[in-house]
Every structure is written in structure tokens, then in C-alpha cells.
mmCIF file of C-alpha atoms and ligand atoms in Angstrom:
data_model
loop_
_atom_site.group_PDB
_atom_site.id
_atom_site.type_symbol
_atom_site.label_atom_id
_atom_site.label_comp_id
_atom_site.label_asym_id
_atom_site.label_seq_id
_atom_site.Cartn_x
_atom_site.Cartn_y
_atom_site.Cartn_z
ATOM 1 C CA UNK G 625 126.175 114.396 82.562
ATOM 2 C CA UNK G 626 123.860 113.611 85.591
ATOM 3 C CA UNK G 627 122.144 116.231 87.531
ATOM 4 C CA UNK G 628 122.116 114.357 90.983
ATOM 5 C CA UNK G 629 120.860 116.993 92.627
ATOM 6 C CA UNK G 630 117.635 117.685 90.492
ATOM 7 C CA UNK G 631 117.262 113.938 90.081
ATOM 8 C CA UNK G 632 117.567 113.242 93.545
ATOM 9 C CA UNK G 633 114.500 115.833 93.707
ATOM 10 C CA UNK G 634 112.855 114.389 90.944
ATOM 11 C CA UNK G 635 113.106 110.742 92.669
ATOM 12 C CA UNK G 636 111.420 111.918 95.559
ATOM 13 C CA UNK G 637 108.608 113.414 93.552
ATOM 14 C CA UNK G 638 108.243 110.062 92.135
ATOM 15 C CA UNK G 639 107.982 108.224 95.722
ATOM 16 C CA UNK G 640 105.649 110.504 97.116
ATOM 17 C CA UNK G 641 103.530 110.030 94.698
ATOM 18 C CA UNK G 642 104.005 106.243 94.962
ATOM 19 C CA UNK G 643 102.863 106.693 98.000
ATOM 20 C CA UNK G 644 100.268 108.857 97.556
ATOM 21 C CA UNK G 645 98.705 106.344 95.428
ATOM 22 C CA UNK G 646 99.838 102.993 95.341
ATOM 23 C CA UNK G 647 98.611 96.136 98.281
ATOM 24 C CA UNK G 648 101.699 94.121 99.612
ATOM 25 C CA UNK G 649 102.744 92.027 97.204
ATOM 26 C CA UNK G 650 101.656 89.093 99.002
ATOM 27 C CA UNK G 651 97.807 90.397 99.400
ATOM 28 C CA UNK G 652 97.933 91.906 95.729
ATOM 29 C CA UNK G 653 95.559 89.804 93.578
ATOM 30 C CA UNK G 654 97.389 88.649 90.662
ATOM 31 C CA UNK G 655 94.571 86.024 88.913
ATOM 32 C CA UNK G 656 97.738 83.073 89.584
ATOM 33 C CA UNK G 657 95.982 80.259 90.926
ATOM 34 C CA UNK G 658 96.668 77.199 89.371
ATOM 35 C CA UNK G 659 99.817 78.672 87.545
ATOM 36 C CA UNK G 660 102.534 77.730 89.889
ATOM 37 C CA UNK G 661 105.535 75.947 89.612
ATOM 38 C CA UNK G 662 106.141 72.033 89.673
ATOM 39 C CA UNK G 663 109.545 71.911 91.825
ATOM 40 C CA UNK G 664 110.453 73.168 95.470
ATOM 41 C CA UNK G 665 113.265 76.043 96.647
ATOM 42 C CA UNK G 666 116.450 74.518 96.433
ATOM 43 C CA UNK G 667 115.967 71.382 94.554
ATOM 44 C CA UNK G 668 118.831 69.584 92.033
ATOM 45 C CA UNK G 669 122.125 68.796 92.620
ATOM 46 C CA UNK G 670 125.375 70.441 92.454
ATOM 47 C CA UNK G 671 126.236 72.769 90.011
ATOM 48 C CA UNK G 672 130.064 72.409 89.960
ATOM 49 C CA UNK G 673 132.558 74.612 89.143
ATOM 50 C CA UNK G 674 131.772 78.205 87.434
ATOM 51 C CA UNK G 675 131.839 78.340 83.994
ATOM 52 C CA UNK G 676 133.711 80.669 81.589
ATOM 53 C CA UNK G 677 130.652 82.466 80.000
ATOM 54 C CA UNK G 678 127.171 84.198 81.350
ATOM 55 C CA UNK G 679 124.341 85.092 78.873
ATOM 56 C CA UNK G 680 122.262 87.611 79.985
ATOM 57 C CA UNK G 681 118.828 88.783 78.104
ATOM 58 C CA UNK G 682 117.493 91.991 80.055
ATOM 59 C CA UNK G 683 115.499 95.059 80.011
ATOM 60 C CA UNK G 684 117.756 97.883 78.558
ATOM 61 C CA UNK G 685 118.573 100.306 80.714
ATOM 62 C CA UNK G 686 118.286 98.127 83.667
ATOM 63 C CA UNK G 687 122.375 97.789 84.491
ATOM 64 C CA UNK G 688 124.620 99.972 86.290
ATOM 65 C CA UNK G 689 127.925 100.814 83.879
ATOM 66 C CA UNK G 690 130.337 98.464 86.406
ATOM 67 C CA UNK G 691 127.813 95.820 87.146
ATOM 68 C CA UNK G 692 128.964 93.534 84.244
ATOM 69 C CA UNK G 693 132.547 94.827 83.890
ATOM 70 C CA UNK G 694 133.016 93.858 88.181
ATOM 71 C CA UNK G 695 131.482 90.652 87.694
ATOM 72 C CA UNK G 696 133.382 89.453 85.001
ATOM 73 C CA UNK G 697 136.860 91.110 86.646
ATOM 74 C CA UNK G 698 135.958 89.435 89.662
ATOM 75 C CA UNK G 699 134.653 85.869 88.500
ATOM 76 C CA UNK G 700 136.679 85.544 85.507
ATOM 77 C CA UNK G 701 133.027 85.081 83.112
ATOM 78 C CA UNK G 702 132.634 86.568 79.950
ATOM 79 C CA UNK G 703 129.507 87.794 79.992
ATOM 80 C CA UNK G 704 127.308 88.135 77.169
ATOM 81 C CA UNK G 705 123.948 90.885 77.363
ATOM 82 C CA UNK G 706 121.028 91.096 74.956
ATOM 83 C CA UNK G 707 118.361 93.317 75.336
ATOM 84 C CA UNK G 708 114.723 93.185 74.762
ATOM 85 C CA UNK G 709 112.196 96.592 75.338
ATOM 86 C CA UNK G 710 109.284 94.202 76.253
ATOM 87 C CA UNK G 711 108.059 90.853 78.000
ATOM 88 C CA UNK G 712 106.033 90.015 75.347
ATOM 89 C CA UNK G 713 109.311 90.168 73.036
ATOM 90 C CA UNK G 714 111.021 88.219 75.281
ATOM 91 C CA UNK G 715 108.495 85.596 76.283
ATOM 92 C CA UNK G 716 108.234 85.347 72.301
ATOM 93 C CA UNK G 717 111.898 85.027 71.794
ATOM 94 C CA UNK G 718 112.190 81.680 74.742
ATOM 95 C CA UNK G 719 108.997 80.160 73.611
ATOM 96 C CA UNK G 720 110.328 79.769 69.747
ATOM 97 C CA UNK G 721 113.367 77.741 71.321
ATOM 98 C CA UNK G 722 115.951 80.373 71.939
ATOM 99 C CA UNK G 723 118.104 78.410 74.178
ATOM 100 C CA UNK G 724 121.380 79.890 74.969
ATOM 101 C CA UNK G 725 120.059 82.471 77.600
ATOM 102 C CA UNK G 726 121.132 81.788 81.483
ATOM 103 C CA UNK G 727 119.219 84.462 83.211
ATOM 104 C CA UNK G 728 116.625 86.198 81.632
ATOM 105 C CA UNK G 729 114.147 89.400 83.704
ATOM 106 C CA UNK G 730 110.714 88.994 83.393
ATOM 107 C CA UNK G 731 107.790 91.134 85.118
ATOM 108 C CA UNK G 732 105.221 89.434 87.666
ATOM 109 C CA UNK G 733 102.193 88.810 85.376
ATOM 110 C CA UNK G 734 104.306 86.615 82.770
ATOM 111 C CA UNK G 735 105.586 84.171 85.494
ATOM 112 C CA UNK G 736 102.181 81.684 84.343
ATOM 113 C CA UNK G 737 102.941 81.967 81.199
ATOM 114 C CA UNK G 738 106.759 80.940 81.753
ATOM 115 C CA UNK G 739 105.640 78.070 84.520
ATOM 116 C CA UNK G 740 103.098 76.935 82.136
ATOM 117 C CA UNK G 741 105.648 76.064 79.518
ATOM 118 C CA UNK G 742 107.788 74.924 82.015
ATOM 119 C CA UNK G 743 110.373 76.965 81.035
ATOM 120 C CA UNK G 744 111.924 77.925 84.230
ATOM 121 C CA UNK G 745 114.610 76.082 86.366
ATOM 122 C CA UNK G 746 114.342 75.513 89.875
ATOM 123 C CA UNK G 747 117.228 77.842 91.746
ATOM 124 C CA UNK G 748 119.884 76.579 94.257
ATOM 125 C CA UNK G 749 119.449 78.706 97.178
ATOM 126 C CA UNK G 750 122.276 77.083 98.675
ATOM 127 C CA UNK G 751 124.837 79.268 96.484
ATOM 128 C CA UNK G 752 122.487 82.823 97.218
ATOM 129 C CA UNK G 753 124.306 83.434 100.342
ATOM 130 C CA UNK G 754 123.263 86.822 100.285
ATOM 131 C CA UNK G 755 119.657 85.632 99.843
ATOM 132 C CA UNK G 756 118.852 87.715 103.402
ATOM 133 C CA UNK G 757 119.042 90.881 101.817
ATOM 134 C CA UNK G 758 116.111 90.857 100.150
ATOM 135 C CA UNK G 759 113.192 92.753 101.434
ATOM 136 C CA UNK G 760 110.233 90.920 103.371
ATOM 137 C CA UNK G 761 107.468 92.951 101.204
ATOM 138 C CA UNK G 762 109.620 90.590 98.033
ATOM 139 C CA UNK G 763 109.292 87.361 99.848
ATOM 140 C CA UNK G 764 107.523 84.699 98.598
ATOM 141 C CA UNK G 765 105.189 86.629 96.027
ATOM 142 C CA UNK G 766 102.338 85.396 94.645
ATOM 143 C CA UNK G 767 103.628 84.203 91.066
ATOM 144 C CA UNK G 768 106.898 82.521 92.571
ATOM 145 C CA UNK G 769 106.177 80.974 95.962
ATOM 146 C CA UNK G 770 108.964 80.576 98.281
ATOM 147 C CA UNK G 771 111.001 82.793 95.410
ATOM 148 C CA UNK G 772 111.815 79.363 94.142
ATOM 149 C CA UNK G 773 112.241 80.432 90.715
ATOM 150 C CA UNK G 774 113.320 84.138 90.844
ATOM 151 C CA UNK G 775 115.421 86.667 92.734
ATOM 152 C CA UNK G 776 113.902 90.128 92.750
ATOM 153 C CA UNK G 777 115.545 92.966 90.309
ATOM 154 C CA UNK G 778 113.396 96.214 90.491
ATOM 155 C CA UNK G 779 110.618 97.661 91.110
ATOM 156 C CA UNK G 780 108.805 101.023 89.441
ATOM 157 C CA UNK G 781 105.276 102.361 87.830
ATOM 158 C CA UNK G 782 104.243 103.532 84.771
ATOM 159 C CA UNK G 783 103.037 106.909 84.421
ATOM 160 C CA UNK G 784 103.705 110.066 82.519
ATOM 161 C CA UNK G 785 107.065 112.123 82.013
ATOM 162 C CA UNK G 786 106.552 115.871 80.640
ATOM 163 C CA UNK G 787 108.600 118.488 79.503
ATOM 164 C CA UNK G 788 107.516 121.087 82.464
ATOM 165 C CA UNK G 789 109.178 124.202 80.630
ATOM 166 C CA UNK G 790 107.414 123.614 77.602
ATOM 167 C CA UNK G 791 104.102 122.350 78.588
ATOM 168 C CA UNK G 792 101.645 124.815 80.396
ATOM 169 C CA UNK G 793 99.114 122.454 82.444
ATOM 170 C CA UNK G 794 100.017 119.679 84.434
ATOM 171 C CA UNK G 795 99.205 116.565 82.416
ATOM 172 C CA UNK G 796 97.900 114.254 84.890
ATOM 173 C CA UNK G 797 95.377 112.318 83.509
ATOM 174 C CA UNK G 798 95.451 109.954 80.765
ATOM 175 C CA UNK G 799 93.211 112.237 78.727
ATOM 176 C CA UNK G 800 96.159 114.078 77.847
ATOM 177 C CA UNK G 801 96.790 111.788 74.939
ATOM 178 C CA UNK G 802 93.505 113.133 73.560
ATOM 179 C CA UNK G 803 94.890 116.838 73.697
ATOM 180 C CA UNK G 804 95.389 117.920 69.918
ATOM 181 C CA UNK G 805 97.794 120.829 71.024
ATOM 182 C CA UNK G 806 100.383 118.205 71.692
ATOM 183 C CA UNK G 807 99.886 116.767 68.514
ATOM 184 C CA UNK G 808 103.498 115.353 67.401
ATOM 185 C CA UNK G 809 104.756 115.910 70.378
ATOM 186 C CA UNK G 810 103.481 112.870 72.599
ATOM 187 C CA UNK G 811 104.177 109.191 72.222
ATOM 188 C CA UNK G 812 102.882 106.292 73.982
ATOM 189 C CA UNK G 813 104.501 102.637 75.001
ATOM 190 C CA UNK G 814 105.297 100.537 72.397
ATOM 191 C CA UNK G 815 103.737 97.615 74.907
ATOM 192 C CA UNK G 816 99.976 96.493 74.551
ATOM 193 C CA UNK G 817 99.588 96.123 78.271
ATOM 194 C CA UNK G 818 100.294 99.843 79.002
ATOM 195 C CA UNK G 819 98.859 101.402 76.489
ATOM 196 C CA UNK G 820 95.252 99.341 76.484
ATOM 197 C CA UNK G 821 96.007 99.062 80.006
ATOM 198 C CA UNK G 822 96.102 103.045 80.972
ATOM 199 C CA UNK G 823 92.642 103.301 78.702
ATOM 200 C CA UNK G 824 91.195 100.970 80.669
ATOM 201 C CA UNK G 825 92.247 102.962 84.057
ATOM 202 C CA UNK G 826 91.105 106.056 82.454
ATOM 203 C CA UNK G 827 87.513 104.734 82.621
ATOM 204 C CA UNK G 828 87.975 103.757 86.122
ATOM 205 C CA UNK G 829 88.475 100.041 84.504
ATOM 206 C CA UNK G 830 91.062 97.424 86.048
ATOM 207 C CA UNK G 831 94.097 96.944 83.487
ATOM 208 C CA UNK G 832 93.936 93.140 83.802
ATOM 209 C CA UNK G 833 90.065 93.454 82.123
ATOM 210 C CA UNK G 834 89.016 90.999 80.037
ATOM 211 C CA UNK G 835 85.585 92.244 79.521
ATOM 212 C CA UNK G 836 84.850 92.738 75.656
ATOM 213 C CA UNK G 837 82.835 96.349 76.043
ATOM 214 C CA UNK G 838 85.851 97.509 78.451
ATOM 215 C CA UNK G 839 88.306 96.723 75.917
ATOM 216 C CA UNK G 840 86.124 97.818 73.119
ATOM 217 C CA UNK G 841 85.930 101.180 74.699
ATOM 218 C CA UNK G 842 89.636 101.379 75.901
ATOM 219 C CA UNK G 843 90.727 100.605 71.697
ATOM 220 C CA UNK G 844 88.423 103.489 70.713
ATOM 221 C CA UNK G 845 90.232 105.573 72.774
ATOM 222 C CA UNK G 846 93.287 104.956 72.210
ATOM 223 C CA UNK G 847 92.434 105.043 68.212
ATOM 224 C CA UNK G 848 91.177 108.353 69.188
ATOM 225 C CA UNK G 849 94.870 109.438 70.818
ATOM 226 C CA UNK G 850 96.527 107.651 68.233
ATOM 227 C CA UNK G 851 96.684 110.824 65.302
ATOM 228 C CA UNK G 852 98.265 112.880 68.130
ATOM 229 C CA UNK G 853 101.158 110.510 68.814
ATOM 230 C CA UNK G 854 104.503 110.935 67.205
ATOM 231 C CA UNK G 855 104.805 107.250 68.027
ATOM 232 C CA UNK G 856 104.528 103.994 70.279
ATOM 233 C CA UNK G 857 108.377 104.206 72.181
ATOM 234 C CA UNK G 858 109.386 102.961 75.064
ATOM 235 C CA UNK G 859 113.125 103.446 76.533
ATOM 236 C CA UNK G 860 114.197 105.095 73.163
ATOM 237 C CA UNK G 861 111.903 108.073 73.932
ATOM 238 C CA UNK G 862 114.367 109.360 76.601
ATOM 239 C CA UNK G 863 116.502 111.020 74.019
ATOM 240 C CA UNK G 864 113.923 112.588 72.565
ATOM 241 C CA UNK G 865 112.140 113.801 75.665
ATOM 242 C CA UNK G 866 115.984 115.391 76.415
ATOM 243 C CA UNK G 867 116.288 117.052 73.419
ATOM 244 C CA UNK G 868 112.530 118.626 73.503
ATOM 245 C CA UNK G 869 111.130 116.732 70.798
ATOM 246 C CA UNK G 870 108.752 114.921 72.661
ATOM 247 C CA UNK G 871 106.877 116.650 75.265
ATOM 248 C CA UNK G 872 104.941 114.175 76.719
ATOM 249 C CA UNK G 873 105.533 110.516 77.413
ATOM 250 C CA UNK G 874 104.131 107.226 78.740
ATOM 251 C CA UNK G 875 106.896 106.015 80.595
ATOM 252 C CA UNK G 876 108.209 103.837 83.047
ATOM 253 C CA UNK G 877 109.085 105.259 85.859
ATOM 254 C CA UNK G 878 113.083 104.489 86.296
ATOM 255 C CA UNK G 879 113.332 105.408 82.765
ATOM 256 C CA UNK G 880 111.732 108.576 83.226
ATOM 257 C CA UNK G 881 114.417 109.432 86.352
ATOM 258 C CA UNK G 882 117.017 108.396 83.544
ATOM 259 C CA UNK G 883 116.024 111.183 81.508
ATOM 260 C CA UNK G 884 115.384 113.306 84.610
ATOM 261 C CA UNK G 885 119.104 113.245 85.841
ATOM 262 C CA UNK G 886 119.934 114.449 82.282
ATOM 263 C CA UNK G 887 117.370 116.772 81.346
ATOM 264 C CA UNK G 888 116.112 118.835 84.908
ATOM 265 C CA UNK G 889 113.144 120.078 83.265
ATOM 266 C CA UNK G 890 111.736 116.635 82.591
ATOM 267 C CA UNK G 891 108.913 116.032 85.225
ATOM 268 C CA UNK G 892 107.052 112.486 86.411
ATOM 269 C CA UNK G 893 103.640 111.618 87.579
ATOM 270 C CA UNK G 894 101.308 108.761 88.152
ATOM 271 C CA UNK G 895 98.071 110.261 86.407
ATOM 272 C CA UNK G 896 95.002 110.657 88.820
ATOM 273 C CA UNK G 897 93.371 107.478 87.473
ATOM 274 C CA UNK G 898 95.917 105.564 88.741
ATOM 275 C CA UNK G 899 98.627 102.935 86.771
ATOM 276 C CA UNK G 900 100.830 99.855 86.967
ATOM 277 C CA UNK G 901 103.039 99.054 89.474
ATOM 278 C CA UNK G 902 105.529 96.180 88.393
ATOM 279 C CA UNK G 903 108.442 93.908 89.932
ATOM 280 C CA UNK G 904 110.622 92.531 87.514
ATOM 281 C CA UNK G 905 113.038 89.626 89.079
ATOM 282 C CA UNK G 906 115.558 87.580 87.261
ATOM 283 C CA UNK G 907 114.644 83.846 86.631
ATOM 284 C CA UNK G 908 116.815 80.428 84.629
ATOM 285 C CA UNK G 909 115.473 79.215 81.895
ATOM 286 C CA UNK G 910 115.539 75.114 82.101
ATOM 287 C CA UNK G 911 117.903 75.185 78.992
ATOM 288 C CA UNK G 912 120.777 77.867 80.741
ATOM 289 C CA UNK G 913 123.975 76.253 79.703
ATOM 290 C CA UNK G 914 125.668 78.172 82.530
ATOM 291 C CA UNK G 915 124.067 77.537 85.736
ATOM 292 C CA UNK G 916 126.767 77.828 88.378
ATOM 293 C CA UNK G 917 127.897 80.790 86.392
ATOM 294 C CA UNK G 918 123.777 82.270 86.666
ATOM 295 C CA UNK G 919 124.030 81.458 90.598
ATOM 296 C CA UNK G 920 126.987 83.529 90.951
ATOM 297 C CA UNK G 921 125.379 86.337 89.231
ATOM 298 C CA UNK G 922 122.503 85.897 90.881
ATOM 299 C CA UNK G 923 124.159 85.946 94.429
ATOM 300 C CA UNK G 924 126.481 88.791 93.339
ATOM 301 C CA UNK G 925 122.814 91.243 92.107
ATOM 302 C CA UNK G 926 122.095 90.401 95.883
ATOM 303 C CA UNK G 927 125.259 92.444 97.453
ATOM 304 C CA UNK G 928 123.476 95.902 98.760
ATOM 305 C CA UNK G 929 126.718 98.233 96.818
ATOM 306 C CA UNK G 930 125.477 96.538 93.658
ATOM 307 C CA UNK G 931 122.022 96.817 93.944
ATOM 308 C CA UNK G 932 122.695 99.672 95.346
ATOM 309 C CA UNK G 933 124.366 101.072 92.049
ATOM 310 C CA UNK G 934 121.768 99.774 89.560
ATOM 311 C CA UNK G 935 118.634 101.289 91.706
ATOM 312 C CA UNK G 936 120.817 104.556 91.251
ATOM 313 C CA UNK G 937 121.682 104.494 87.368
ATOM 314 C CA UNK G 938 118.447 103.328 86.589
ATOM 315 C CA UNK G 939 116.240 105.002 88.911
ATOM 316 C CA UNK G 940 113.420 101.875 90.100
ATOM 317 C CA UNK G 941 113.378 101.014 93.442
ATOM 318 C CA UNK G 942 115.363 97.954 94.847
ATOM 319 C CA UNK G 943 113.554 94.895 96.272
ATOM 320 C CA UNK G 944 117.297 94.580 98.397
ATOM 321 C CA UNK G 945 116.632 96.168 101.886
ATOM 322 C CA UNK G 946 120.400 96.261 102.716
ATOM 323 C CA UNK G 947 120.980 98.499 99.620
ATOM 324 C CA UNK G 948 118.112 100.887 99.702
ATOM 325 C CA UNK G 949 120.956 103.028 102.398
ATOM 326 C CA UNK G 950 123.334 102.896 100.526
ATOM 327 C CA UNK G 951 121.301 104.778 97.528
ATOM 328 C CA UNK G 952 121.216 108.281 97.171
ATOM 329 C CA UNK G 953 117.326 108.179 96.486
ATOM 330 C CA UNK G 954 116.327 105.776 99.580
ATOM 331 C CA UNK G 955 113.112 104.851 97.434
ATOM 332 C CA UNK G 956 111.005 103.052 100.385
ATOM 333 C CA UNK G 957 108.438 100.111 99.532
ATOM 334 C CA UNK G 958 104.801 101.597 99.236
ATOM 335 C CA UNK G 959 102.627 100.277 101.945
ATOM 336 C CA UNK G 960 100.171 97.865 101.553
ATOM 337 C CA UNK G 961 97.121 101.156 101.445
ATOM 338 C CA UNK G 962 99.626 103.284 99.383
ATOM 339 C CA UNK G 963 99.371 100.587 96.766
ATOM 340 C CA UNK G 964 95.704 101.302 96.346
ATOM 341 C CA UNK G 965 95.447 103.272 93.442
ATOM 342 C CA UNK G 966 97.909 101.236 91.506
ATOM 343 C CA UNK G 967 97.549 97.535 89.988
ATOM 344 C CA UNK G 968 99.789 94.371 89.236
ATOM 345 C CA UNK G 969 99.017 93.284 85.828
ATOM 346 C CA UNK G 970 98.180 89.710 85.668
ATOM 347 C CA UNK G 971 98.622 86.977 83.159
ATOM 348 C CA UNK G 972 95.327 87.425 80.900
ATOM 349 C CA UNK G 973 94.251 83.583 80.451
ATOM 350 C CA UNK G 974 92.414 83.469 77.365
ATOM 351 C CA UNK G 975 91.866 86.792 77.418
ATOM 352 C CA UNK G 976 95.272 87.311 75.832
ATOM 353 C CA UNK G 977 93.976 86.651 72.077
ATOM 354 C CA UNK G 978 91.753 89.198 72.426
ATOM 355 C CA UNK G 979 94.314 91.895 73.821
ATOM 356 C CA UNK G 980 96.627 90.780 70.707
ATOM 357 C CA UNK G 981 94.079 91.184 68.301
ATOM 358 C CA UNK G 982 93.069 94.783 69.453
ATOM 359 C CA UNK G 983 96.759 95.658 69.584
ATOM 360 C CA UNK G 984 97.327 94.596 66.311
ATOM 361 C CA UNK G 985 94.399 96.766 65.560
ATOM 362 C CA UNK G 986 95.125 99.530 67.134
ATOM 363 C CA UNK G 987 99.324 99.308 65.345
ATOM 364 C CA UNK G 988 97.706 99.268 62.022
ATOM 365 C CA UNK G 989 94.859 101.687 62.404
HETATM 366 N N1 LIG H 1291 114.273 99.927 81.049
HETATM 367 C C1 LIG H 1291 113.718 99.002 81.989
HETATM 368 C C2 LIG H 1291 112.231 98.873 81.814
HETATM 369 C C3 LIG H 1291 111.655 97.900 82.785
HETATM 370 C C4 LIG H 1291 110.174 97.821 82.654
HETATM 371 N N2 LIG H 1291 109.690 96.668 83.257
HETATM 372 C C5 LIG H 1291 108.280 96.488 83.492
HETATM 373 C C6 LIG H 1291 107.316 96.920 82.462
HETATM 374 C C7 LIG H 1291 105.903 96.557 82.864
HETATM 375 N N3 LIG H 1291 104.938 96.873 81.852
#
């Protein structure tokens, strides 16, 4: 199934232009202050012994095929996984009460939202023995200080996959959604934050803006793109970008290296204007009715072969510095100057209504 070779390739495309473009996570602004969380590392008592069931609500496409099968062989949990293709989807899903998840994988920029709720529990570094793996650059970030609330999953960008053999000019800029000979044959996010947010870049805007004419202008474009796209789509698109039915795709980049080891002729880019770079990192909700259980997952995600294996089935970069050997890709961490031409969303304040509205806008248009 895989082409390793060509993906292998393909991965190191992707890093160099990481690095060709993309602040430390710890000098990134990220607009938190004032959003942080109310308890210390390591606080609460005991967990006691493991439980007999995990629920797990994740990105798709963010697992390697053993991780789940090994853990439960090896820990004796029944594990239970639901997927969700957005945070806003998830964050939606927690805030209207859903209780029964034990670890759930947000990105950065919805940590204030999550602390402000007080939704997340406090984690027991005591039982994350393999806490030392993780990589300094994912060390006490910004919207978890101390990590007191998260351990570090993956890291990627978002940028543009195309169908080299049956697209002439390189499409790097986000203009390309504009390009009426692609009509049918493009499709976008389905994720407000992207899509507004890669407008906004296009205009040499920040994707966190909040400025009403910025985001005026940024919907008008992306009303203007909209008759040219087959549809919003995020991981689904793979197939289609495999099978040559979609030529052109906002993507993530991991996603996009999915597709790549199946499909050769499937290229990624960060446009010229620049994109997102996000780190997504497993957190407990307050309500996890199998904490002990979560703490052993947690602990287990931290062993370098099985981060190792989920950087290399789904191609984003691992925040686990023991692993990143052991990978066939080696993705390294941009630099803090690499990290220049690409941006951390943030949490949008008040500003959120107004990105909803022109979302909702832009979906019905
Ligand atoms: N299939 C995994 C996708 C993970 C994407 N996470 C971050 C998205 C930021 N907009």
C-alpha cells in the first residue's frame, strides 16, 4: 500500500519547507494571558488501580494501526475511540456535557477556552515516567504552563496538497482557490479557522485577526473561491486526492503525507504567504471516569517506538525527542527564525462570534 520511499521524499519536502518558513513555542505569541489554569503539575491524590476501560475522542487519522490493539494487549483496557475532524466539534461536543471521554486531543489555541470552563483535570506526573522524553522546544508552552494539563501528541502545518501530474503550475499561493480552471476540482477545510484564516494570510493579514475590514475582506474572498470548490473536506479528501478527483487541497500537513505514501504523485507545500503551524497534545477532561487508566495511556504515547510509529503512519512531527530516531522521516523541530513565516492560532476572545457568524455565512452563501 505505502510508498515509503516516495513518502519518505515527500516528508522531507515538507520539512524543508517547514524550515524554510516557519518562533519557539515558548516565545510564540498566543493572546493567553489571563487564560491559564487554576491547579499546579502533579496535584490530587492517588489514582488506584487501572481500570478495565479507556475512552478516547481523537483526531482521525492520528493513531498508528497497533497503538490501541498493544495497549489494550498489554494493560488489559478495553479501549473505546471516537473521532471528531475538528476542535470546534469537539470543544462543542464537552461543553454540552458529554462526559464519558478520558482523554480527549485538542490544538493550542482552544486550551482558554477548555481552562475557562474548567474543563480540564490536573495530570499526575508521578505515573508519566517517561515524561523525559519529551522535547525541550514542548516544555512548558504557553497555553499549559509546566504541561500541567497536557502531554504533547503532534505537531504539523496546514498548507496545500496537489496532484503534480495533473496540474501544470505550482500552486503556491492561496490565490489558487480563485483559479476557475480548477473549478470542481479543489476543496477547502471544512474548519473556519483555516479557511478564513489562509484569506487572511493571503492579504499579508495575521490568522488570529479580529479586525472587522480584515475579516470582511478575507469572507469576500473566500465567497469569491467558493463556486470553484467541489467542497469544504478535511481528512476525507485524501481518497479523493488518490483517486484524481480532487486536484488541489487545503490540507493538513500529516494528512497530506497520508495520501502521499499512497498516491506518489500527490505533492505538499506551505503557500508563499505563509500558514498555521499547530501542536495538538492530549488533555483529561475533569469528568474522565478512567483516570489511572488515561495515565497509563498517557505514559505509554510517551515510549519513543510508539510515538515513533504514530509520527510514521500519520506523517506530523513528534513533540517526543527519543522517538524522532527511531522514525524513518526524522522530522526535526523548526527553529525559533524558521517559524517566522508561520503562526499559532490563538483563542479569538470575543472575536469568536464574529468568526462564527462569517462562517456560517460563508457555508450558506
Ligand atoms: N488527522 C489529524 C488532523 C490533526 C489536525 N490538527 C490541527 C488542526 C489545526 N487547525
Amino acid at each position: 500500500m505505502a510508498n515509503r520511499a516516495t513518502g519518505e521524499l515527500a516528508r522531507r519536502e515538507f520539512v524543508r519547507r517547514v524550515i524554510a518558513t516557519g518562533a519557539g513555542l515558548a516565545t510564540a505569541n498566543l493572546g493567553l494571558a489571563g487564560c491559564g489554569p487554576k491547579v499546579a503539575a502533579g496535584a490530587g491524590e492517588d489514582l488506584g488501580p487501572i481500570e478495565k476501560g479507556l475512552n478516547l475522542y481523537l483526531w482521525s487519522d492520528y493513531l498508528a494501526d497497533d497503538t490501541v490493539p498493544n495497549f489494550e494487549k498489554e494493560f488489559g483496557v478495553k479501549v473505546t475511540v471516537d473521532t471528531y475532524e475538528s476542535n470546534e466539534e469537539m470543544a462543542a461536543k464537552l461543553m454540552a456535557g458529554a462526559s464519558g471521554y478520558d482523554l480527549v486531543l485538542p490544538s493550542s489555541y482552544l486550551f482558554p477556552v477548555l481552562f475557562s470552563k474548567d474543563l480540564l483535570a490536573p495530570l499526575r506526573r508521578k505515573y508519566l515516567t517517561n515524561w523525559g522524553n519529551v522535547a525541550p522546544l514542548f516544555l512548558n508552552p504557553p497555553w499549559d504552563p509546566g504541561n500541567a494539563h497536557s502531554v504533547p501528541w503532534g505537531w504539523g502545518t496546514t498548507g496545500i496538497a496537489y496532484r503534480k501530474d495533473l496540474v501544470r503550475e505550482r500552486p503556491d499561493s492561496w490565490a489558487v482557490f480563485f483559479d476557475e480552471r480548477y473549478r470542481g476540482k479543489v476543496t477547502m477545510l471544512d474548519d473556519l479557522r483555516d479557511v478564513i484564516g489562509s484569506f487572511l494570510r493571503l492579504r499579508g493579514r495575521s490568522l488570529n485577526s479580529v479586525d472587522p475590514a480584515e475579516l470582511a475582506a478575507a469572507k469576500q474572498d473566500a465567497l469569491k473561491a467558493k463556486p470553484n470548490l467541489r467542497a469544504y473536506v478535511s481528512a476525507p479528501v485524501k481518497a479523493q486526492l488518490i483517486a484524481g478527483d480532487v486536484w488541489i487541497a487545503q490540507m493538513w500537513s500529516g494528512d497530506a503525507q497520508q495520501a502521499i505514501a499512497e498516491q506518489p504523485a500527490i505533492e505538499y507545500l506551505v503557500p508563499k504567504e505563509g500558514g498555521t503551524i499547530f501542536s495538538d497534545a492530549l488533555v483529561m477532561p475533569r469528568s474522565a471516569p478512567h483516570q489511572r487508566a488515561a495515565h497509563e495511556f498517557l505514559n505509554y504515547i510517551l515510549r519513543p517506538p510508539v510515538a515513533a510509529a504514530i509520527a510514521d503512519k500519520t506523517g506530523y512531527g513528534t513533540p517526543n525527542q527519543a522517538a524522532l530516531p527511531l522514525t524513518r522521516a526524522k522530522v526535526p523541530y523548526p527553529t525559533a527564525d524558521e517559524l517566522g513565516r508561520l503562526e499559532y492560532q490563538k483563542d479569538l476572545g470575543q472575536g469568536s462570534e464574529q468568526w462564527d457568524r462569517i462562517w456560517t455565512e460563508i457555508k450558506a452563501a
